[in-house]
mmCIF file with all atom_site columns, C-alpha atoms in Angstrom:
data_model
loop_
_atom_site.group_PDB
_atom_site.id
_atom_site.type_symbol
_atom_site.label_atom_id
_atom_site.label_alt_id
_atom_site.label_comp_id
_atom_site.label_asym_id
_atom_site.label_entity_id
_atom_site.label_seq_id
_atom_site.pdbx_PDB_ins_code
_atom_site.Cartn_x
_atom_site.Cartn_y
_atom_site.Cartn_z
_atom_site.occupancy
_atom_site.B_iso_or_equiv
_atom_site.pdbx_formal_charge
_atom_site.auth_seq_id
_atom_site.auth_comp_id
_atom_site.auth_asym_id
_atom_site.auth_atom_id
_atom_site.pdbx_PDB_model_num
ATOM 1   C CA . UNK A 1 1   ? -22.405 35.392 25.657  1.00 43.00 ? 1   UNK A CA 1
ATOM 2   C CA . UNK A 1 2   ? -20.130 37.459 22.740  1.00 47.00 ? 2   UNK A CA 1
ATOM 3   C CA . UNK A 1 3   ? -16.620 35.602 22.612  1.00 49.00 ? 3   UNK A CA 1
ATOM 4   C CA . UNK A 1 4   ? -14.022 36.970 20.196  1.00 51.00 ? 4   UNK A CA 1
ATOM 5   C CA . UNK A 1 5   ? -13.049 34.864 17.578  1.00 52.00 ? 5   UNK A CA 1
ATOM 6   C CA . UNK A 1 6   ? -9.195  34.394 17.356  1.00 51.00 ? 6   UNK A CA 1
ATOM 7   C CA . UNK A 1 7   ? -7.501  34.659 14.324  1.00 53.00 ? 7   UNK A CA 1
ATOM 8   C CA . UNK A 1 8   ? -4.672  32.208 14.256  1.00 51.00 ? 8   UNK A CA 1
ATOM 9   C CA . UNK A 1 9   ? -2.096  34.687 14.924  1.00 50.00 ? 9   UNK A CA 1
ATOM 10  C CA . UNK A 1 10  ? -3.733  34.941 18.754  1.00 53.00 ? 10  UNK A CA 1
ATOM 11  C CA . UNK A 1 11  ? -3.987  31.062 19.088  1.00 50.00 ? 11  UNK A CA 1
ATOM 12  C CA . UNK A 1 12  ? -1.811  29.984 21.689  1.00 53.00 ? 12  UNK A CA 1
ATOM 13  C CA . UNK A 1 13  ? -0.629  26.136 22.399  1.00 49.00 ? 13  UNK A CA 1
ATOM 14  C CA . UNK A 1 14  ? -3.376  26.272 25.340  1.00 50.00 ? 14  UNK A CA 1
ATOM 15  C CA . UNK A 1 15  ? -6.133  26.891 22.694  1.00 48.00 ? 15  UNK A CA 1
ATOM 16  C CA . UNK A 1 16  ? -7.438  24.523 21.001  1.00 47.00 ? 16  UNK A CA 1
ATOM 17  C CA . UNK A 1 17  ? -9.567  24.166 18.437  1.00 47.00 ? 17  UNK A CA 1
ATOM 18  C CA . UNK A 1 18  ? -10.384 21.420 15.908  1.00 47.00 ? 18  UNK A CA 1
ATOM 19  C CA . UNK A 1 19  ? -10.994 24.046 13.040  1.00 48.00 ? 19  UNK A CA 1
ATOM 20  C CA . UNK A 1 20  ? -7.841  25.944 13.580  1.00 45.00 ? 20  UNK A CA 1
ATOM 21  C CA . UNK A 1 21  ? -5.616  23.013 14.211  1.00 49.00 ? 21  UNK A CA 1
ATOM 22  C CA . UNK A 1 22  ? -7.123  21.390 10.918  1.00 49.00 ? 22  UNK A CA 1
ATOM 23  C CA . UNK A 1 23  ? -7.134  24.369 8.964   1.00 51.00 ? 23  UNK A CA 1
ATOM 24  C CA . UNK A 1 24  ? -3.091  25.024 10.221  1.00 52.00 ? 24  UNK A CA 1
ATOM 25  C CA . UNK A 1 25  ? -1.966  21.276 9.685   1.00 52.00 ? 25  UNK A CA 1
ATOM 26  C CA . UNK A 1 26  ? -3.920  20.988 6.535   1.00 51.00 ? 26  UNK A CA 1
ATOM 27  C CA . UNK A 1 27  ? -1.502  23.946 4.996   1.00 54.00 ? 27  UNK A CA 1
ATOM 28  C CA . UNK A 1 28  ? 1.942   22.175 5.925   1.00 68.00 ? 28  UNK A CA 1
ATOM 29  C CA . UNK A 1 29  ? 0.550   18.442 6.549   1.00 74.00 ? 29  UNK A CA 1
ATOM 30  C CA . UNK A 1 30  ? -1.982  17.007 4.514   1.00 72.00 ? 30  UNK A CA 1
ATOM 31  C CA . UNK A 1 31  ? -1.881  13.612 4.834   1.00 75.00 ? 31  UNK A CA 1
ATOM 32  C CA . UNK A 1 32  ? -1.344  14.456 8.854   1.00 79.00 ? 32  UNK A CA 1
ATOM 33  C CA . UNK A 1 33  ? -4.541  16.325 8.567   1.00 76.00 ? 33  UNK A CA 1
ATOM 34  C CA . UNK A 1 34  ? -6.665  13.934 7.007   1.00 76.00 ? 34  UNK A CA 1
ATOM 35  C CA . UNK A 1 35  ? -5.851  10.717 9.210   1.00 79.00 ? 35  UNK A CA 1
ATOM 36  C CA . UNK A 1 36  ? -6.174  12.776 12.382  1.00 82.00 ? 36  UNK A CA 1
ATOM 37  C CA . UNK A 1 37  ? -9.718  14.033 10.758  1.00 81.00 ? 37  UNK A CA 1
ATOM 38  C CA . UNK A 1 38  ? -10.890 10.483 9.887   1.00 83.00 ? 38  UNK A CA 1
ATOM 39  C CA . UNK A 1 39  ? -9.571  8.821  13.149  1.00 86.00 ? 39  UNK A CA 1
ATOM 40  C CA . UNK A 1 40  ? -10.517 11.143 15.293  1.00 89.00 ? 40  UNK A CA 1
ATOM 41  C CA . UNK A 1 41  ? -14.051 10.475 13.475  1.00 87.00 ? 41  UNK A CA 1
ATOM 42  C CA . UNK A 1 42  ? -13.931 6.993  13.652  1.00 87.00 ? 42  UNK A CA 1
ATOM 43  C CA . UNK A 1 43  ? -13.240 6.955  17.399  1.00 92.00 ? 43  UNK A CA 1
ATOM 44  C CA . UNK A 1 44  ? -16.094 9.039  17.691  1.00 92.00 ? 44  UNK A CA 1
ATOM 45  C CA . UNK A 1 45  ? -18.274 6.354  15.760  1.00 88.00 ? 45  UNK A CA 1
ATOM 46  C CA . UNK A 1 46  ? -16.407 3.662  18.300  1.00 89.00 ? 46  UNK A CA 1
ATOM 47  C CA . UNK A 1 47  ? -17.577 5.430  21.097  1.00 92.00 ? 47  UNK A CA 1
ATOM 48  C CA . UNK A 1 48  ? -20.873 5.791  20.045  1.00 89.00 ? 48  UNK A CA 1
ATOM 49  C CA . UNK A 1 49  ? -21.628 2.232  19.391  1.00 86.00 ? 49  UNK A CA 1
ATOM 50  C CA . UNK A 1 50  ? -20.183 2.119  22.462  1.00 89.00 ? 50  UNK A CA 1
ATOM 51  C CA . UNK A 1 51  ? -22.457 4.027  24.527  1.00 90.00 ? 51  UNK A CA 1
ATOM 52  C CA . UNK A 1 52  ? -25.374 2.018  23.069  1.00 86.00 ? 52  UNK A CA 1
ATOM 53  C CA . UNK A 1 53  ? -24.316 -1.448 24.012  1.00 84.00 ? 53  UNK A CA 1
ATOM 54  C CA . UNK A 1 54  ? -23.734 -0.473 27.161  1.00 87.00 ? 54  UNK A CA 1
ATOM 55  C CA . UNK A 1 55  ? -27.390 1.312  27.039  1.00 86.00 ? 55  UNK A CA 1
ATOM 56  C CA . UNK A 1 56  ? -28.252 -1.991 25.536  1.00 83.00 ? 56  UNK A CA 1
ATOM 57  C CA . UNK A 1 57  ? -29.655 0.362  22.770  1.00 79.00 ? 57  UNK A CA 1
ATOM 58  C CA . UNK A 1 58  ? -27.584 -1.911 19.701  1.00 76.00 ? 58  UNK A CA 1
ATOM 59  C CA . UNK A 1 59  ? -28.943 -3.408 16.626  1.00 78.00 ? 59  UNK A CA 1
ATOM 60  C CA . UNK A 1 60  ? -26.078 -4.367 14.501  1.00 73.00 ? 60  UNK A CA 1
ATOM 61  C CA . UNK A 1 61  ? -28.473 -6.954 12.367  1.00 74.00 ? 61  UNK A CA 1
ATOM 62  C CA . UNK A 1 62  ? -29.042 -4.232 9.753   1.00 74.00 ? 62  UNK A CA 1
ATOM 63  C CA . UNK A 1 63  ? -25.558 -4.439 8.794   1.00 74.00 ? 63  UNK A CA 1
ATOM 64  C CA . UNK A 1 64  ? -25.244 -5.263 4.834   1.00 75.00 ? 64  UNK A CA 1
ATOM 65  C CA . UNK A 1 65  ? -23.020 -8.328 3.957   1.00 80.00 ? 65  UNK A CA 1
ATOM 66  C CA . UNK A 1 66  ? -21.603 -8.803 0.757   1.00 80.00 ? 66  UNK A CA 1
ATOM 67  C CA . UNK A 1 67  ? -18.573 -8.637 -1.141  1.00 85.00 ? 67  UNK A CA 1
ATOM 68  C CA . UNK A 1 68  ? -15.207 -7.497 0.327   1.00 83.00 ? 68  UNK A CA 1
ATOM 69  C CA . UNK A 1 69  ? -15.046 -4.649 -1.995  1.00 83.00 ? 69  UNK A CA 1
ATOM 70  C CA . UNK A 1 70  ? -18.125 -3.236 -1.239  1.00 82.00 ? 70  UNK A CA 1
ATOM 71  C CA . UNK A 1 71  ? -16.874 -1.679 1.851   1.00 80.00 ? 71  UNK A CA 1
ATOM 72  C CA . UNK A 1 72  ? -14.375 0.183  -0.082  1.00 87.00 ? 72  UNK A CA 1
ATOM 73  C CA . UNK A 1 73  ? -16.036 3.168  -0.111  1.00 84.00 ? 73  UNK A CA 1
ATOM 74  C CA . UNK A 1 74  ? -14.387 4.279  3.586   1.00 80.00 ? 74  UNK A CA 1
ATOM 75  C CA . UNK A 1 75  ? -11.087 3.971  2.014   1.00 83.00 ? 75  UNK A CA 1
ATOM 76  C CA . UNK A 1 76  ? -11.202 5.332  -1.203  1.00 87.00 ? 76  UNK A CA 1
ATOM 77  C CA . UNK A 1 77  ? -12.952 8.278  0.826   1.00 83.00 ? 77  UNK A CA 1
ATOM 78  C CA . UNK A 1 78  ? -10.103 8.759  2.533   1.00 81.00 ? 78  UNK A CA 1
ATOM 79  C CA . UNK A 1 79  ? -8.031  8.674  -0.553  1.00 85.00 ? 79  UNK A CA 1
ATOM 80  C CA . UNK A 1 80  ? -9.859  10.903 -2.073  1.00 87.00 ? 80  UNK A CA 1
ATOM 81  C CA . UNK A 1 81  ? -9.819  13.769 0.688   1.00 84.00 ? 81  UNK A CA 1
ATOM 82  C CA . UNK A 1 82  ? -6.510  13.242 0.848   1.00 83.00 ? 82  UNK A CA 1
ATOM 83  C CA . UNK A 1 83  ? -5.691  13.995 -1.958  1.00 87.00 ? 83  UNK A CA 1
ATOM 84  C CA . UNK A 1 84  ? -8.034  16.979 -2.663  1.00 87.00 ? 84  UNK A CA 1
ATOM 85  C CA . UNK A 1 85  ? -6.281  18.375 1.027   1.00 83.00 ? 85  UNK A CA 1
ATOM 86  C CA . UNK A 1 86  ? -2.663  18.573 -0.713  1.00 85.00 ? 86  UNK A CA 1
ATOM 87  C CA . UNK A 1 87  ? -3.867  19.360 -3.937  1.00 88.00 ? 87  UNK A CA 1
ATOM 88  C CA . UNK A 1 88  ? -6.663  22.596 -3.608  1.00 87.00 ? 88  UNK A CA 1
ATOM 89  C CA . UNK A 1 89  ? -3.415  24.473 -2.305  1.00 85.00 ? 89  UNK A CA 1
ATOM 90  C CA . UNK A 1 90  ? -1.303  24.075 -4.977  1.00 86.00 ? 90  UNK A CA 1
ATOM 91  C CA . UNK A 1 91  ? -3.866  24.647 -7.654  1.00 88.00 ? 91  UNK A CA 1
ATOM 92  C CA . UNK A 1 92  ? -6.941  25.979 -6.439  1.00 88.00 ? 92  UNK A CA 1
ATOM 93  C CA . UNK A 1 93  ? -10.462 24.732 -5.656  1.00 90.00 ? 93  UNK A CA 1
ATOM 94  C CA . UNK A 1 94  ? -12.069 25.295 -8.892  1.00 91.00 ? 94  UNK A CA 1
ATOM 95  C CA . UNK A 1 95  ? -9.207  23.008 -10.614 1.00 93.00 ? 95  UNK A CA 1
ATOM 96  C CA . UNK A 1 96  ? -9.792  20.481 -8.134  1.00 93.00 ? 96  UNK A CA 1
ATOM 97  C CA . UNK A 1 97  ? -13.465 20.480 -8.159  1.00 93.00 ? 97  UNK A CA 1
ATOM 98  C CA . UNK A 1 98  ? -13.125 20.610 -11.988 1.00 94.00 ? 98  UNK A CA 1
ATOM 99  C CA . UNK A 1 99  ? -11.092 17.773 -12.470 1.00 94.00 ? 99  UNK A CA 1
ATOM 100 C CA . UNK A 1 100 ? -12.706 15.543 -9.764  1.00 94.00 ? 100 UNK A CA 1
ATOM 101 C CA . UNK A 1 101 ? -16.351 16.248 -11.882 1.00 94.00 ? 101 UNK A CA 1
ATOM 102 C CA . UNK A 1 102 ? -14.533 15.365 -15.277 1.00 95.00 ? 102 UNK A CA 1
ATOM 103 C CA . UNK A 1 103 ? -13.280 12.182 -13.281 1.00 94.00 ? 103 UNK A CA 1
ATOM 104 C CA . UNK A 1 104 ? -16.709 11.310 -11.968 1.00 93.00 ? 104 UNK A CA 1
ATOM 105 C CA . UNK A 1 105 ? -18.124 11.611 -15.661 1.00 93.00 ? 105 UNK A CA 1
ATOM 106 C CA . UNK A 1 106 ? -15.313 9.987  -17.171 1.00 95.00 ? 106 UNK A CA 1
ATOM 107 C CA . UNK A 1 107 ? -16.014 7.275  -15.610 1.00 93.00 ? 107 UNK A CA 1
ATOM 108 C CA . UNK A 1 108 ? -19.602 7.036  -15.696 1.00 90.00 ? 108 UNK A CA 1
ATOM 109 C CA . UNK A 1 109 ? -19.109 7.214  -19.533 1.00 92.00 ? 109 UNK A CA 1
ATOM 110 C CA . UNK A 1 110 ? -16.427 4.274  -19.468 1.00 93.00 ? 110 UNK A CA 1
ATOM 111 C CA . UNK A 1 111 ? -19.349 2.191  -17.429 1.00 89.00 ? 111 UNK A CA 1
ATOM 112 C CA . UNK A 1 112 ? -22.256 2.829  -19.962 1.00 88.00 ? 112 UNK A CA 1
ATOM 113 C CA . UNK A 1 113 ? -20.250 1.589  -22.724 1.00 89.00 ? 113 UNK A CA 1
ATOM 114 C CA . UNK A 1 114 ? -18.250 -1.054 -21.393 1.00 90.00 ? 114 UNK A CA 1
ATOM 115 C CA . UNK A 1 115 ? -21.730 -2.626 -19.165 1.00 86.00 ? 115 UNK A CA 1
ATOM 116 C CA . UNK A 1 116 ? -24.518 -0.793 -20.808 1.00 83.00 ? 116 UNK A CA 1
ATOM 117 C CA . UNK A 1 117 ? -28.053 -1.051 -18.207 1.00 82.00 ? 117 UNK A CA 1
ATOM 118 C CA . UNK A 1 118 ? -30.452 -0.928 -21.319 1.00 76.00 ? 118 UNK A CA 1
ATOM 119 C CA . UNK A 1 119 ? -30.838 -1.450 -25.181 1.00 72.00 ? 119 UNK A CA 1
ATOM 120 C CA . UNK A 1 120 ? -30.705 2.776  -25.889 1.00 76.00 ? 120 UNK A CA 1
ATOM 121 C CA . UNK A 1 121 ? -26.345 3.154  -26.268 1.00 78.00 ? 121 UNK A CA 1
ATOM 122 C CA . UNK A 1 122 ? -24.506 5.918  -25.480 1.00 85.00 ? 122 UNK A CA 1
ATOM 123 C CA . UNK A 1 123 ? -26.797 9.020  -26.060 1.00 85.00 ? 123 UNK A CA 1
ATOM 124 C CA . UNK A 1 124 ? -23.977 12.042 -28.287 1.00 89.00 ? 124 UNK A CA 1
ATOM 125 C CA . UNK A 1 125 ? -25.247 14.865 -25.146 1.00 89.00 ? 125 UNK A CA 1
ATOM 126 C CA . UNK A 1 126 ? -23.559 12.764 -22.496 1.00 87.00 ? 126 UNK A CA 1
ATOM 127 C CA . UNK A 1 127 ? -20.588 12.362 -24.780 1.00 92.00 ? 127 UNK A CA 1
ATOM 128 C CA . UNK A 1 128 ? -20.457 16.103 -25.441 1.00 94.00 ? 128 UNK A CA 1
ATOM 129 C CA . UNK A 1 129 ? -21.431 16.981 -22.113 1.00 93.00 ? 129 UNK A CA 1
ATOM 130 C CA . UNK A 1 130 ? -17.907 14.570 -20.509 1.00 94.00 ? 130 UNK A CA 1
ATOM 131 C CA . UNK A 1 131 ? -16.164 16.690 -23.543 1.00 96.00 ? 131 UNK A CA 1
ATOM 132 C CA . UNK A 1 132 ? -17.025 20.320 -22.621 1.00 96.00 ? 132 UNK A CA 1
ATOM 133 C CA . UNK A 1 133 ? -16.353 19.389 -19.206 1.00 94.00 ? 133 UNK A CA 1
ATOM 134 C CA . UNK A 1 134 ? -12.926 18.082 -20.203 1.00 95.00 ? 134 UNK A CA 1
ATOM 135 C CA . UNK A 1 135 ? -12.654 21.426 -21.975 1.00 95.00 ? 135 UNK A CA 1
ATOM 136 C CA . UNK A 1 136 ? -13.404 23.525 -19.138 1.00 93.00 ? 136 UNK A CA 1
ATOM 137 C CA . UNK A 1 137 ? -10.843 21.755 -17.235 1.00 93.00 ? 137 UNK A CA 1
ATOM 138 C CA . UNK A 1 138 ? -8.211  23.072 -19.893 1.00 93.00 ? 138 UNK A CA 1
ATOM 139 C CA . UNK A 1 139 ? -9.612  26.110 -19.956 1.00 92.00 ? 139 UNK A CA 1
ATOM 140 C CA . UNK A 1 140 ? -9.275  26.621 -15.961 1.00 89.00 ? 140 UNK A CA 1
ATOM 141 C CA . UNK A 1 141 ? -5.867  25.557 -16.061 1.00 88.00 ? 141 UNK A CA 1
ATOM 142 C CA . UNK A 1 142 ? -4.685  27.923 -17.899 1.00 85.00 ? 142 UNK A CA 1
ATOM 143 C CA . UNK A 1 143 ? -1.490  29.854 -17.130 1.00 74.00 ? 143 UNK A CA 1
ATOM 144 C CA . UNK A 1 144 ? -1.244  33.406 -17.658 1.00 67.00 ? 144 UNK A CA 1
ATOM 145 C CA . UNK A 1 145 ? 1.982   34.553 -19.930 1.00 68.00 ? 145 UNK A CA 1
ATOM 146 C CA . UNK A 1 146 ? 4.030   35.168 -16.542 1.00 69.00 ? 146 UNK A CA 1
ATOM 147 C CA . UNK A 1 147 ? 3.173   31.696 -15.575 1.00 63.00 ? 147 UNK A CA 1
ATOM 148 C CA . UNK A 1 148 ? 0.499   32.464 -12.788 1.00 64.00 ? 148 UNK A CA 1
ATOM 149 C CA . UNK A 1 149 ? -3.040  31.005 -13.079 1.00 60.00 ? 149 UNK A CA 1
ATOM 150 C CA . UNK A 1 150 ? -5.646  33.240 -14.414 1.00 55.00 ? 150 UNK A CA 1
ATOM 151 C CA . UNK A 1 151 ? -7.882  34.921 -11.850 1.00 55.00 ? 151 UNK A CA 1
ATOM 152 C CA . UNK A 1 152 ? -11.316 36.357 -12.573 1.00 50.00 ? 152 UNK A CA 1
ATOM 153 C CA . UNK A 1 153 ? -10.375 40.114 -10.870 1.00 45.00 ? 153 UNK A CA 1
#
């Protein structure tokens, strides 16, 4: 079977489709978009579960306890989308990705010298290499001198 693809011009209210609902809400609603992406996946996860204890298929036993904040990781997750879904409009995907990398190494950096896993200290290449990332962060950010971001054309 060939089916044309709709643009999203041609989508009518009878259409529906999670990519171009997503894709549409994610332009005017972020934070819209990314609880309807993460509930609609958790209710899929709920009805999974679902499906096998009724099959009597369930093992929950393998289920990690520990400390509270160790199941923080669903949360912050949805932080973070969130935030990358209202943000990558306003200043692009390489900025984003940019600055969430810097973050990421930032804070690795922070943990090796405040809880150092060893006797070796903070080796000067990871320091440089959390610097030059830092730089190319400025350096993607920069404006052009009619106040537009610079684009490789």
């Amino acid at each position: 079977f060939f089916f044309k693809q709709k643009t999203a011009y041609e989508i009518y209210q009878c259409d529906w489709s999670s990519d171009v609902c997503s894709s549409d809400l994610a332009s005017r609603q972020p934070f819209a978009t990314a609880w309807l992406s993460f509930a609609l996946g958790t209710l899929g996860l709920a009805a999974g579960a679902l499906v096998a204890e009724v099959a009597g298929r369930s093992d929950f036993s393998g289920i990690p306890t520990g400390p509270w904040w160790m199941y923080l990781g669903g949360a912050l997750g949805v932080v973070f989308i969130t935030t990358a879904a209202w943000a990558v409009p306003r200043f692009g995907v390489l900025l984003v990705a940019l600055i969430s990398i810097a973050g990421q190494l930032f804070s690795a950096l922070v943990l090796d010298i405040v809880a150092p896993v060893g006797t070796s200290g903070v080796p000067l290449a990871l320091v440089a290499g959390v610097a030059l990332t830092f730089a190319a962060v400025a350096l993607a950010s920069r404006r052009t001198p009619d106040g537009g971001r610079r684009r490789n054309s």
